[in-house]
Coordinates of C-alpha atoms in Angstrom, one line a residue:
M1 CA -23.7 41.7 -9.3
N2 CA -21.0 39.3 -10.4
N3 CA -22.6 36.3 -12.0
K4 CA -20.1 33.9 -10.5
F5 CA -20.7 35.1 -7.0
L6 CA -24.4 35.0 -7.6
K7 CA -24.2 31.4 -8.7
I8 CA -22.0 30.5 -5.7
G9 CA -24.4 32.2 -3.4
V10 CA -27.2 30.0 -4.8
L11 CA -25.1 26.9 -4.6
C12 CA -24.2 27.7 -1.0
F13 CA -27.9 27.5 -0.1
F14 CA -28.3 24.1 -1.7
V15 CA -25.1 22.8 -0.3
S16 CA -26.1 23.9 3.2
S17 CA -29.4 22.1 2.8
F18 CA -27.7 18.9 1.5
L19 CA -25.2 19.0 4.3
L20 CA -27.9 18.6 6.8
S21 CA -29.2 15.3 5.4
C22 CA -26.9 13.7 2.8
A23 CA -23.4 13.3 4.2
S24 CA -22.2 10.3 6.3
G25 CA -18.9 9.7 8.0
P26 CA -17.2 10.4 11.3
K27 CA -19.0 12.7 13.8
I28 CA -16.7 15.5 14.7
N29 CA -17.2 18.1 17.4
S30 CA -13.9 20.0 17.0
Q31 CA -14.0 23.7 16.3
P32 CA -12.6 24.9 13.0
I33 CA -9.4 26.9 12.7
P34 CA -10.4 30.6 12.5
N35 CA -8.8 33.1 10.1
L36 CA -5.6 34.1 11.8
Q37 CA -5.0 37.8 10.8
N38 CA -2.5 38.4 13.5
V39 CA -0.2 35.4 12.9
S40 CA 3.4 36.7 12.6
E41 CA 5.5 35.9 9.5
K42 CA 8.0 33.1 10.1
T43 CA 11.3 35.0 10.0
E44 CA 13.7 32.1 10.4
A45 CA 14.4 29.8 7.4
L46 CA 12.5 26.5 7.3
T47 CA 14.4 23.4 8.5
D48 CA 15.0 20.6 6.0
D49 CA 12.1 18.7 7.5
E50 CA 9.8 21.7 7.4
L51 CA 10.7 22.4 3.8
Q52 CA 9.9 18.9 2.7
Y53 CA 6.5 18.8 4.5
W54 CA 5.5 22.4 4.7
G55 CA 2.3 21.8 2.7
S56 CA 1.0 19.6 5.5
Q57 CA 1.8 22.1 8.3
D58 CA -0.6 24.2 10.3
L59 CA -0.6 28.0 10.3
L60 CA -1.5 28.3 14.0
Y61 CA 0.9 25.7 15.3
D62 CA 3.8 26.1 12.9
T63 CA 3.3 29.6 11.5
I64 CA 3.5 27.9 8.1
P65 CA 0.5 28.3 5.8
G66 CA 0.1 24.6 5.0
M67 CA -3.2 22.7 4.8
S68 CA -3.2 21.4 8.4
V69 CA -3.0 17.8 7.0
D70 CA -1.0 16.3 9.8
R71 CA -3.2 18.0 12.4
A72 CA -6.3 16.6 10.8
Y73 CA -5.0 13.1 10.8
K74 CA -3.9 13.3 14.4
E75 CA -6.9 15.1 15.9
L76 CA -9.8 14.3 13.7
I77 CA -9.6 11.0 11.8
K78 CA -6.8 8.9 13.2
D79 CA -9.2 6.1 14.1
Y80 CA -11.4 6.3 11.0
N81 CA -11.0 4.5 7.7
G82 CA -13.1 5.7 4.8
K83 CA -14.1 4.4 1.4
T84 CA -11.4 3.9 -1.2
I85 CA -11.5 6.7 -3.8
I86 CA -10.1 6.6 -7.4
V87 CA -8.2 9.7 -8.4
A88 CA -7.3 10.0 -12.1
V89 CA -4.0 11.7 -12.8
L90 CA -4.4 13.1 -16.4
D91 CA -0.8 14.0 -17.0
S92 CA 2.5 13.1 -18.6
G93 CA 2.5 9.6 -17.3
V94 CA 3.2 8.0 -13.9
D95 CA 6.0 5.7 -12.8
I96 CA 3.6 3.0 -11.4
E97 CA 6.6 1.0 -10.1
H98 CA 7.8 3.8 -7.7
E99 CA 8.5 2.5 -4.2
D100 CA 6.2 5.1 -2.6
L101 CA 3.3 4.4 -4.9
E102 CA 3.2 0.7 -4.1
G103 CA -0.3 -0.3 -3.3
V104 CA -1.9 3.0 -4.4
V105 CA -2.0 2.4 -8.2
W106 CA -5.4 1.6 -9.7
T107 CA -5.8 -1.8 -11.3
N108 CA -8.6 -2.7 -13.8
I109 CA -9.7 -6.0 -12.3
D110 CA -11.9 -6.7 -15.3
E111 CA -8.9 -6.9 -17.6
I112 CA -6.6 -9.9 -17.9
P113 CA -3.0 -8.6 -18.1
D114 CA -1.1 -8.8 -21.3
N115 CA -3.4 -11.2 -23.2
G116 CA -3.9 -8.9 -26.1
I117 CA -7.7 -9.0 -25.6
D118 CA -10.1 -6.3 -24.5
D119 CA -11.6 -8.4 -21.7
D120 CA -13.9 -5.7 -20.3
D121 CA -15.1 -4.5 -23.7
N122 CA -14.3 -0.8 -23.0
G123 CA -12.3 -0.5 -26.3
F124 CA -8.9 -0.4 -24.7
V125 CA -6.8 -3.6 -24.9
D126 CA -4.9 -4.5 -21.7
D127 CA -5.6 -1.2 -19.9
I128 CA -4.5 -2.8 -16.6
H129 CA -3.5 0.5 -14.9
G130 CA -4.9 3.2 -17.2
W131 CA -4.2 4.3 -20.7
N132 CA -1.6 6.2 -22.7
F133 CA -3.2 8.4 -25.4
L134 CA 0.1 9.6 -26.6
G135 CA 1.6 6.3 -27.5
D136 CA 5.4 6.8 -28.0
V137 CA 5.1 10.6 -28.4
T138 CA 7.2 12.5 -25.9
N139 CA 8.0 16.0 -27.4
E140 CA 5.3 18.1 -29.0
N141 CA 4.6 21.5 -30.4
L142 CA 2.9 24.3 -28.5
E143 CA -0.7 24.8 -29.6
Y144 CA 0.0 28.2 -31.3
T145 CA 2.8 26.5 -33.2
R146 CA 0.4 23.9 -34.5
I147 CA -2.1 26.6 -35.4
V148 CA 0.5 28.5 -37.4
R149 CA 1.6 25.3 -39.1
D150 CA -1.9 24.1 -40.0
Y151 CA -3.4 27.4 -41.1
K152 CA -0.5 29.2 -42.6
G153 CA -1.4 28.1 -46.2
Q154 CA -5.0 29.2 -45.7
F155 CA -4.5 32.6 -44.0
E156 CA -1.0 33.8 -44.6
D157 CA -0.8 37.3 -46.1
K158 CA -4.6 37.6 -46.0
L159 CA -6.7 40.5 -44.5
A160 CA -9.9 40.1 -42.5
S161 CA -11.8 41.5 -45.5
D162 CA -10.5 38.6 -47.6
I163 CA -11.9 36.0 -45.3
D164 CA -15.3 34.2 -45.6
P165 CA -17.5 35.0 -42.6
E166 CA -17.6 31.4 -41.5
D167 CA -13.8 31.3 -41.3
L168 CA -13.4 34.7 -39.5
E169 CA -13.0 33.3 -36.0
K170 CA -10.4 30.8 -37.2
F171 CA -8.6 33.6 -39.0
K172 CA -8.5 35.7 -35.8
M173 CA -7.1 32.7 -33.9
Y174 CA -4.4 32.2 -36.6
R175 CA -3.4 35.9 -36.4
A176 CA -3.2 35.8 -32.6
A177 CA -1.2 32.5 -32.7
K178 CA 1.2 33.9 -35.4
A179 CA 1.9 37.0 -33.3
K180 CA 2.6 34.8 -30.2
Y181 CA 4.7 32.4 -32.2
D182 CA 6.8 35.2 -33.7
E183 CA 7.3 36.8 -30.3
E184 CA 8.3 33.5 -28.6
L185 CA 10.7 32.5 -31.4
A186 CA 12.5 35.8 -31.2
N187 CA 12.7 35.7 -27.4
T188 CA 13.9 32.1 -27.5
D189 CA 16.7 33.0 -30.0
K190 CA 17.7 35.9 -27.8
S191 CA 17.8 33.8 -24.7
I192 CA 19.9 31.1 -26.3
N193 CA 22.4 33.7 -27.6
R194 CA 22.5 35.4 -24.2
Y195 CA 23.2 32.2 -22.3
V196 CA 25.7 31.0 -24.8
M197 CA 27.6 34.3 -24.5
M198 CA 27.4 34.3 -20.7
N199 CA 28.7 30.7 -20.6
N200 CA 31.6 31.5 -23.0
Q201 CA 32.6 34.6 -21.1
L202 CA 32.4 32.8 -17.7
Q203 CA 34.5 29.8 -19.0
E204 CA 37.1 32.2 -20.5
A205 CA 37.4 34.3 -17.4
E206 CA 37.7 31.2 -15.2
E207 CA 40.4 29.6 -17.2
S208 CA 42.4 32.9 -17.5
L209 CA 42.3 33.6 -13.8
K210 CA 43.2 30.0 -12.9
I211 CA 46.3 30.4 -15.0
E212 CA 47.1 33.8 -13.6
L213 CA 46.7 32.6 -10.0
E214 CA 48.1 29.2 -10.6
V215 CA 45.2 27.5 -8.8
D216 CA 42.9 24.6 -9.7
K217 CA 39.8 26.2 -8.1
L218 CA 38.7 29.8 -7.8
T219 CA 37.2 31.2 -4.6
I220 CA 35.9 34.6 -3.7
E221 CA 39.0 35.1 -1.6
N222 CA 41.6 34.3 -4.3
V223 CA 39.7 36.2 -7.0
T224 CA 39.3 39.2 -4.7
A225 CA 43.1 39.2 -4.0
F226 CA 44.0 39.0 -7.7
K227 CA 45.7 42.1 -9.1
P228 CA 44.8 42.6 -12.8
Q229 CA 47.4 44.0 -15.1
D230 CA 45.1 45.0 -17.9
D231 CA 41.5 45.9 -18.6
T232 CA 40.7 42.4 -19.9
S233 CA 41.8 40.8 -16.7
L234 CA 40.0 43.5 -14.7
N235 CA 36.8 42.8 -16.5
Q236 CA 37.1 39.1 -16.0
K237 CA 37.7 39.6 -12.3
M238 CA 34.7 41.8 -11.9
L239 CA 32.5 39.3 -13.9
L240 CA 33.6 36.4 -11.7
L241 CA 33.1 38.3 -8.4
N242 CA 29.7 39.5 -9.5
V243 CA 28.6 36.0 -10.3
M244 CA 30.2 34.4 -7.3
N245 CA 28.8 36.9 -4.8
N246 CA 25.3 37.0 -6.2
I247 CA 24.7 33.5 -7.6
D248 CA 27.1 30.9 -6.4
E249 CA 30.7 30.7 -5.5
D250 CA 31.0 27.4 -7.2
I251 CA 31.6 28.2 -10.8
Q252 CA 30.8 24.7 -11.9
N253 CA 27.3 25.0 -10.4
I254 CA 26.7 28.1 -12.4
Q255 CA 28.0 26.5 -15.6
D256 CA 25.6 23.6 -15.0
Q257 CA 22.7 26.0 -14.6
L258 CA 23.7 27.7 -17.8
A259 CA 23.9 24.4 -19.6
E260 CA 20.4 23.5 -18.3
A261 CA 19.1 26.9 -19.6
M262 CA 20.7 26.4 -23.0
E263 CA 19.2 22.9 -23.2
Y264 CA 15.8 24.2 -22.2
F265 CA 15.7 26.9 -24.8
G266 CA 17.3 24.6 -27.4
D267 CA 14.6 22.0 -26.9
K268 CA 12.0 24.8 -27.1
T269 CA 13.3 25.6 -30.6
K270 CA 13.8 22.0 -31.5
Y271 CA 10.3 20.8 -30.4
H272 CA 7.9 23.4 -29.1
L273 CA 8.4 26.0 -31.9
N274 CA 9.5 23.6 -34.7
L275 CA 6.9 23.9 -37.5
D276 CA 8.2 20.7 -39.1
L277 CA 7.9 18.5 -36.1
N278 CA 4.4 17.1 -36.3
A279 CA 5.2 14.3 -33.8
R280 CA 1.7 13.0 -33.6
A281 CA 1.4 12.2 -37.3
K282 CA 4.8 10.6 -37.4
N283 CA 4.7 8.6 -34.1
L284 CA 1.0 8.1 -33.3
G285 CA -0.9 8.0 -36.6
D286 CA -4.0 9.7 -35.1
D287 CA -5.7 12.7 -36.5
A288 CA -6.1 15.2 -33.7
D289 CA -8.9 17.0 -35.6
D290 CA -11.1 13.8 -36.0
F291 CA -13.1 13.1 -32.9
S292 CA -14.7 10.0 -34.5
T293 CA -11.6 7.9 -33.8
K294 CA -11.4 7.3 -30.0
I295 CA -9.1 4.3 -29.5
Y296 CA -5.4 4.9 -30.1
G297 CA -2.2 4.8 -28.1
N298 CA -1.2 2.0 -25.7
N299 CA -1.2 0.8 -22.1
K300 CA 2.3 2.1 -21.2
V301 CA 1.2 4.6 -18.7
S302 CA 4.8 5.4 -17.6
G303 CA 5.7 6.4 -21.1
P304 CA 7.8 4.7 -23.8
N305 CA 11.3 5.1 -22.3
E306 CA 13.1 3.1 -19.7
D307 CA 14.3 6.2 -17.9
K308 CA 10.7 7.3 -17.5
K309 CA 11.9 10.9 -17.8
E310 CA 8.6 12.0 -19.5
A311 CA 6.7 10.7 -16.4
K312 CA 8.4 13.1 -14.0
H313 CA 5.6 15.6 -13.8
G314 CA 2.8 13.0 -13.5
T315 CA 4.7 11.0 -10.9
H316 CA 5.2 14.1 -8.8
V317 CA 1.5 14.9 -9.0
A318 CA 0.5 11.3 -8.1
G319 CA 2.9 11.3 -5.1
I320 CA 1.5 14.6 -3.7
I321 CA -2.0 13.1 -3.8
A322 CA -1.4 9.6 -2.6
A323 CA 2.2 8.5 -1.8
S324 CA 1.8 5.9 0.9
R325 CA 1.3 7.2 4.4
K326 CA 1.9 3.8 5.9
N327 CA 5.5 3.0 4.8
D328 CA 8.7 4.5 6.0
K329 CA 9.8 5.6 2.5
G330 CA 10.0 9.0 0.9
I331 CA 7.0 11.2 1.6
K332 CA 3.4 11.0 2.9
G333 CA 0.7 11.9 0.3
V334 CA -2.2 14.0 1.4
A335 CA -4.8 11.3 1.0
D336 CA -5.2 7.8 2.5
N337 CA -7.5 5.2 0.9
V338 CA -6.8 6.4 -2.6
L339 CA -6.0 4.6 -5.8
I340 CA -4.2 6.6 -8.6
M341 CA -5.5 6.0 -12.2
P342 CA -2.7 7.1 -14.6
I343 CA -3.9 8.6 -17.9
R344 CA -1.0 9.8 -20.1
A345 CA -2.2 12.7 -22.3
V346 CA 0.2 15.6 -21.7
P347 CA 3.4 15.6 -23.7
D348 CA 6.4 17.9 -23.3
G349 CA 4.6 20.7 -25.2
D350 CA 0.9 21.5 -25.3
E351 CA -1.7 18.8 -24.9
Y352 CA -4.2 18.1 -27.7
D353 CA -7.9 18.8 -26.9
K354 CA -8.9 15.4 -28.3
D355 CA -6.6 13.5 -25.9
I356 CA -7.8 15.6 -22.9
A357 CA -11.4 15.1 -23.7
L358 CA -11.0 11.3 -24.2
G359 CA -8.8 11.1 -21.1
I360 CA -11.5 12.7 -19.0
R361 CA -14.1 10.4 -20.4
Y362 CA -11.9 7.3 -19.8
A363 CA -11.5 8.4 -16.1
V364 CA -15.2 8.8 -15.7
D365 CA -16.1 5.6 -17.4
N366 CA -13.6 3.6 -15.3
G367 CA -14.7 4.8 -11.9
A368 CA -12.7 7.9 -11.0
S369 CA -14.3 10.2 -8.4
I370 CA -11.7 13.0 -8.9
I371 CA -9.6 14.0 -11.9
N372 CA -6.5 16.0 -11.4
T373 CA -5.6 18.2 -14.5
S374 CA -2.3 19.9 -13.9
F375 CA -1.8 21.4 -17.4
G376 CA -3.1 24.3 -19.5
K377 CA -2.6 26.5 -22.5
Y378 CA -3.8 29.8 -23.9
F379 CA -4.9 28.6 -27.4
S380 CA -7.4 25.8 -28.1
T381 CA -8.7 24.6 -31.5
H382 CA -11.4 22.3 -30.1
P383 CA -12.4 23.7 -26.7
E384 CA -15.9 22.3 -27.2
W385 CA -14.7 18.7 -27.0
V386 CA -13.1 19.4 -23.6
M387 CA -16.1 21.4 -22.4
D388 CA -18.4 18.5 -23.3
A389 CA -16.1 16.1 -21.4
I390 CA -16.2 18.3 -18.3
K391 CA -20.0 18.3 -18.5
Y392 CA -19.9 14.5 -18.8
A393 CA -17.8 14.4 -15.7
E394 CA -20.3 16.7 -13.9
K395 CA -23.2 14.5 -15.0
N396 CA -21.4 11.5 -13.5
D397 CA -20.6 13.3 -10.2
V398 CA -16.8 13.5 -10.9
L399 CA -14.8 16.5 -9.4
I400 CA -12.1 18.0 -11.6
V401 CA -9.2 19.8 -9.9
N402 CA -7.3 22.1 -12.3
A403 CA -4.1 24.0 -12.1
A404 CA -4.6 27.7 -12.8
G405 CA -1.4 28.3 -14.6
N406 CA 2.1 29.7 -14.0
E407 CA 2.3 33.0 -15.9
G408 CA 1.6 35.3 -12.9
I409 CA -1.4 36.9 -14.7
D410 CA -5.0 37.8 -13.9
L411 CA -7.1 35.2 -15.6
D412 CA -10.1 37.5 -15.5
E413 CA -8.3 39.3 -18.4
K414 CA -7.0 36.3 -20.3
R415 CA -8.7 33.0 -21.0
V416 CA -6.9 29.7 -20.3
Y417 CA -7.8 26.2 -21.3
P418 CA -9.3 24.1 -19.8
N419 CA -11.7 26.1 -17.7
D420 CA -15.3 26.2 -16.6
E421 CA -16.2 29.5 -18.3
T422 CA -17.0 30.6 -21.9
P423 CA -16.4 34.1 -23.4
E424 CA -20.1 34.4 -23.9
N425 CA -20.9 33.6 -20.3
P426 CA -18.4 34.3 -17.5
A427 CA -20.5 32.3 -15.0
N428 CA -19.4 28.7 -14.5
F429 CA -21.1 26.3 -17.0
V430 CA -20.5 23.4 -14.5
D431 CA -20.2 23.0 -10.7
N432 CA -17.6 20.2 -10.6
F433 CA -14.5 22.2 -11.7
I434 CA -12.2 23.9 -9.2
N435 CA -9.3 26.1 -10.4
V436 CA -6.3 26.3 -8.1
G437 CA -3.6 28.9 -7.6
S438 CA -0.4 28.5 -5.7
I439 CA 0.9 29.8 -2.4
T440 CA 4.4 29.7 -0.8
S441 CA 5.4 28.7 2.7
Q442 CA 5.8 32.4 3.6
Y443 CA 2.8 33.8 5.4
G444 CA 2.7 37.5 4.6
G445 CA 3.3 39.7 1.6
N446 CA 5.1 36.8 -0.3
L447 CA 2.2 34.4 0.4
V448 CA 1.3 34.0 -3.3
S449 CA 3.8 32.3 -5.5
G450 CA 5.3 34.7 -8.0
F451 CA 4.4 32.5 -10.9
S452 CA 0.8 31.8 -9.9
N453 CA -2.1 33.1 -12.0
Y454 CA -5.0 34.6 -10.0
G455 CA -8.4 36.2 -10.6
I456 CA -11.4 37.0 -8.4
N457 CA -13.7 35.4 -11.0
S458 CA -11.4 32.8 -12.5
V459 CA -9.3 31.2 -9.8
D460 CA -11.4 29.4 -7.1
I461 CA -8.9 28.9 -4.3
F462 CA -5.1 28.7 -3.4
A463 CA -3.0 25.8 -2.1
P464 CA 0.7 25.0 -1.5
G465 CA 2.6 24.9 -4.8
S466 CA 6.0 26.4 -4.3
S467 CA 8.9 24.0 -3.5
I468 CA 6.9 20.9 -3.1
Y469 CA 8.8 17.7 -2.3
A470 CA 7.4 14.5 -3.9
T471 CA 8.0 11.4 -5.9
T472 CA 9.8 11.4 -9.2
P473 CA 10.6 8.4 -11.5
L474 CA 12.9 5.5 -10.5
N475 CA 12.4 5.8 -6.8
T476 CA 13.6 9.3 -6.5
Y477 CA 12.2 12.5 -4.9
E478 CA 12.5 16.1 -5.9
F479 CA 11.3 19.6 -5.2
L480 CA 9.1 20.9 -8.0
Q481 CA 6.8 23.9 -8.1
G482 CA 3.9 25.3 -10.0
T483 CA 0.1 25.4 -9.8
S484 CA 0.7 21.9 -11.1
M485 CA 1.7 21.0 -7.5
A486 CA -1.1 23.1 -5.9
A487 CA -3.8 21.3 -7.8
P488 CA -2.9 17.8 -6.5
N489 CA -2.7 19.1 -2.9
V490 CA -6.3 20.1 -3.3
A491 CA -7.2 16.9 -5.1
G492 CA -5.7 15.0 -2.1
V493 CA -7.9 17.0 0.3
A494 CA -10.9 16.4 -1.9
A495 CA -10.2 12.7 -1.9
V496 CA -10.1 12.6 1.9
I497 CA -13.5 14.3 2.0
R498 CA -15.0 11.9 -0.6
S499 CA -13.5 9.0 1.3
L500 CA -14.9 10.0 4.7
F501 CA -18.2 11.3 3.4
P502 CA -19.0 9.3 0.3
K503 CA -22.6 10.7 0.0
L504 CA -21.4 14.2 -0.7
S505 CA -21.6 15.2 -4.4
A506 CA -18.8 16.7 -6.4
P507 CA -20.3 20.2 -6.3
Q508 CA -20.7 19.9 -2.5
V509 CA -17.1 18.9 -2.1
K510 CA -16.0 21.8 -4.2
Q511 CA -18.0 24.2 -2.1
I512 CA -16.8 22.7 1.2
L513 CA -13.2 23.2 0.1
M514 CA -13.9 26.8 -0.8
E515 CA -15.9 27.7 2.2
S516 CA -13.7 26.0 4.8
G517 CA -10.4 27.5 3.7
L518 CA -8.4 30.2 5.6
S519 CA -7.9 33.7 4.4
T520 CA -6.1 36.9 5.4
N521 CA -6.6 40.6 4.8
Q522 CA -2.9 41.1 4.3
K523 CA -1.8 42.5 0.9
V524 CA 0.2 40.1 -1.2
I525 CA 2.5 40.5 -4.1
L526 CA 1.1 39.3 -7.4
G527 CA 3.1 38.0 -10.4
G528 CA 6.3 38.5 -8.5
D529 CA 6.0 42.3 -9.0
P530 CA 6.2 44.3 -5.7
Q531 CA 4.3 47.1 -7.4
N532 CA 1.4 44.8 -8.1
T533 CA -0.4 44.0 -4.8
E534 CA -3.8 43.1 -3.6
V535 CA -5.5 41.9 -0.5
F536 CA -5.3 38.1 -0.6
S537 CA -9.0 37.6 0.0
K538 CA -9.7 39.5 -3.3
I539 CA -7.7 37.5 -5.7
S540 CA -9.9 34.4 -6.0
V541 CA -13.6 33.4 -5.9
S542 CA -13.4 32.0 -2.4
G543 CA -10.7 34.4 -1.1
N544 CA -9.2 31.4 0.7
M545 CA -6.4 28.8 0.8
V546 CA -7.4 25.2 1.3
N547 CA -7.4 23.8 4.8
M548 CA -8.1 20.0 5.3
Y549 CA -8.8 20.3 9.0
N550 CA -11.6 22.8 8.5
A551 CA -12.9 21.0 5.4
I552 CA -13.4 17.8 7.4
I553 CA -15.2 19.6 10.1
L554 CA -17.5 21.4 7.7
A555 CA -18.2 18.1 5.8
S556 CA -19.1 16.4 9.1
K557 CA -21.9 18.9 9.9
T558 CA -24.7 16.4 9.2
K559 CA -27.5 14.6 11.1

């Protein structure tokens, strides 16, 4: 029998027992939404309003597989105010001055602002709204790049037989990292060359046909009508028609997309794969391999730059969870009565284990009930530090909501960090960690986001993560997607449960989220590959997608 299912079965027994006596909050007599196997797929395109708020919609009422957030507020808790809950956003930074986050940013009331003194004696000077463990660092290496950089001198050109037994695991990690690094460097170079060539060919074809046609703008109609006089002109016409018919008629839009792609892969070479970068040593002055130093960085939780570009990801996550539901601006976050605690620990590149471990501990020590961790990597040099921090959160009854990752792979076959498993023991080593995959707004075969990781033993539940509209820096709003967006949707629902029913423990809240979700027996496409399909209920531990309406009802089943 699968160890994880066995553990969950045991936990269900204890949760059921606790639910009868421990929870408090609104008494609700409504019936939960049943699994809706016969709901038809929504065939028409979503309206602009539906697209912006689809994650809050209801499968029964709207045929959109949202979390029934709006329905829950209208039918279950419209007259009930719960306890204020602190949710830590361990991320790239948060624009705490955003118009739609006004009033929902945590303030350390024991700290006097900007006096240069650690008033509350927690070791962090002037940590008014959280802490920035990255200091002025914005761009970083990927973890496997750092491993290659740091261990190259020790292990390069060595065989396993040459390695001391105590260094063998480190050697294996280096060899795996080196193989991944070489693969990514080659693929990145190929991608840059491909996009540069495409861009040059497109520009040349556009300019040539504009001259031939004597027009300022090309359209499908005038390009189609063009009569080439030679093979070069014919090839240029066919290139333009292929692009304009299949991607975008506006050539400038295509060129902008190509420019973004070239910038992305250029930055990957410049930062992520650059063995000479070492941004932490140059800009932070902290040794990532020395866990004895725990106070570094600064209190600039939005990041070091005025444009707050680096805070885009974290601001989006924060808005999904807690953007004000009471103003008439922007969006409505999932949770009311929430304060966001920003902790900046995730650069553009891979996070350091030390920063994540200390970030989790900071959140716990300063009163967070939930920590959202929308990041991850496939190599880790100090996983034990993060595991100990997760155990520390469990000991202090803090729920961690984690993004499962965006490679479209089965996590039962590949380990990702952070997680709640070890290679030696696939069963969870904690009960306060929930791993979240992503779904789309399309109920049916395309329900699972093509990028989303999955795994019947490794991913706990799914939630909306494709095309999510939320806050971005400088009072803007954008659509972003990823399991990074699915996790805060779940964190928001968890915050509602902890707000309404404050006596429920973190493991109980996790189990409620998993047990109360909706499922389907339909087959879904995995990893964006139509040849790779599985029944939705068999690609996660719970087999469900989060539903706030049902979660509130299940949580309310108390004396």
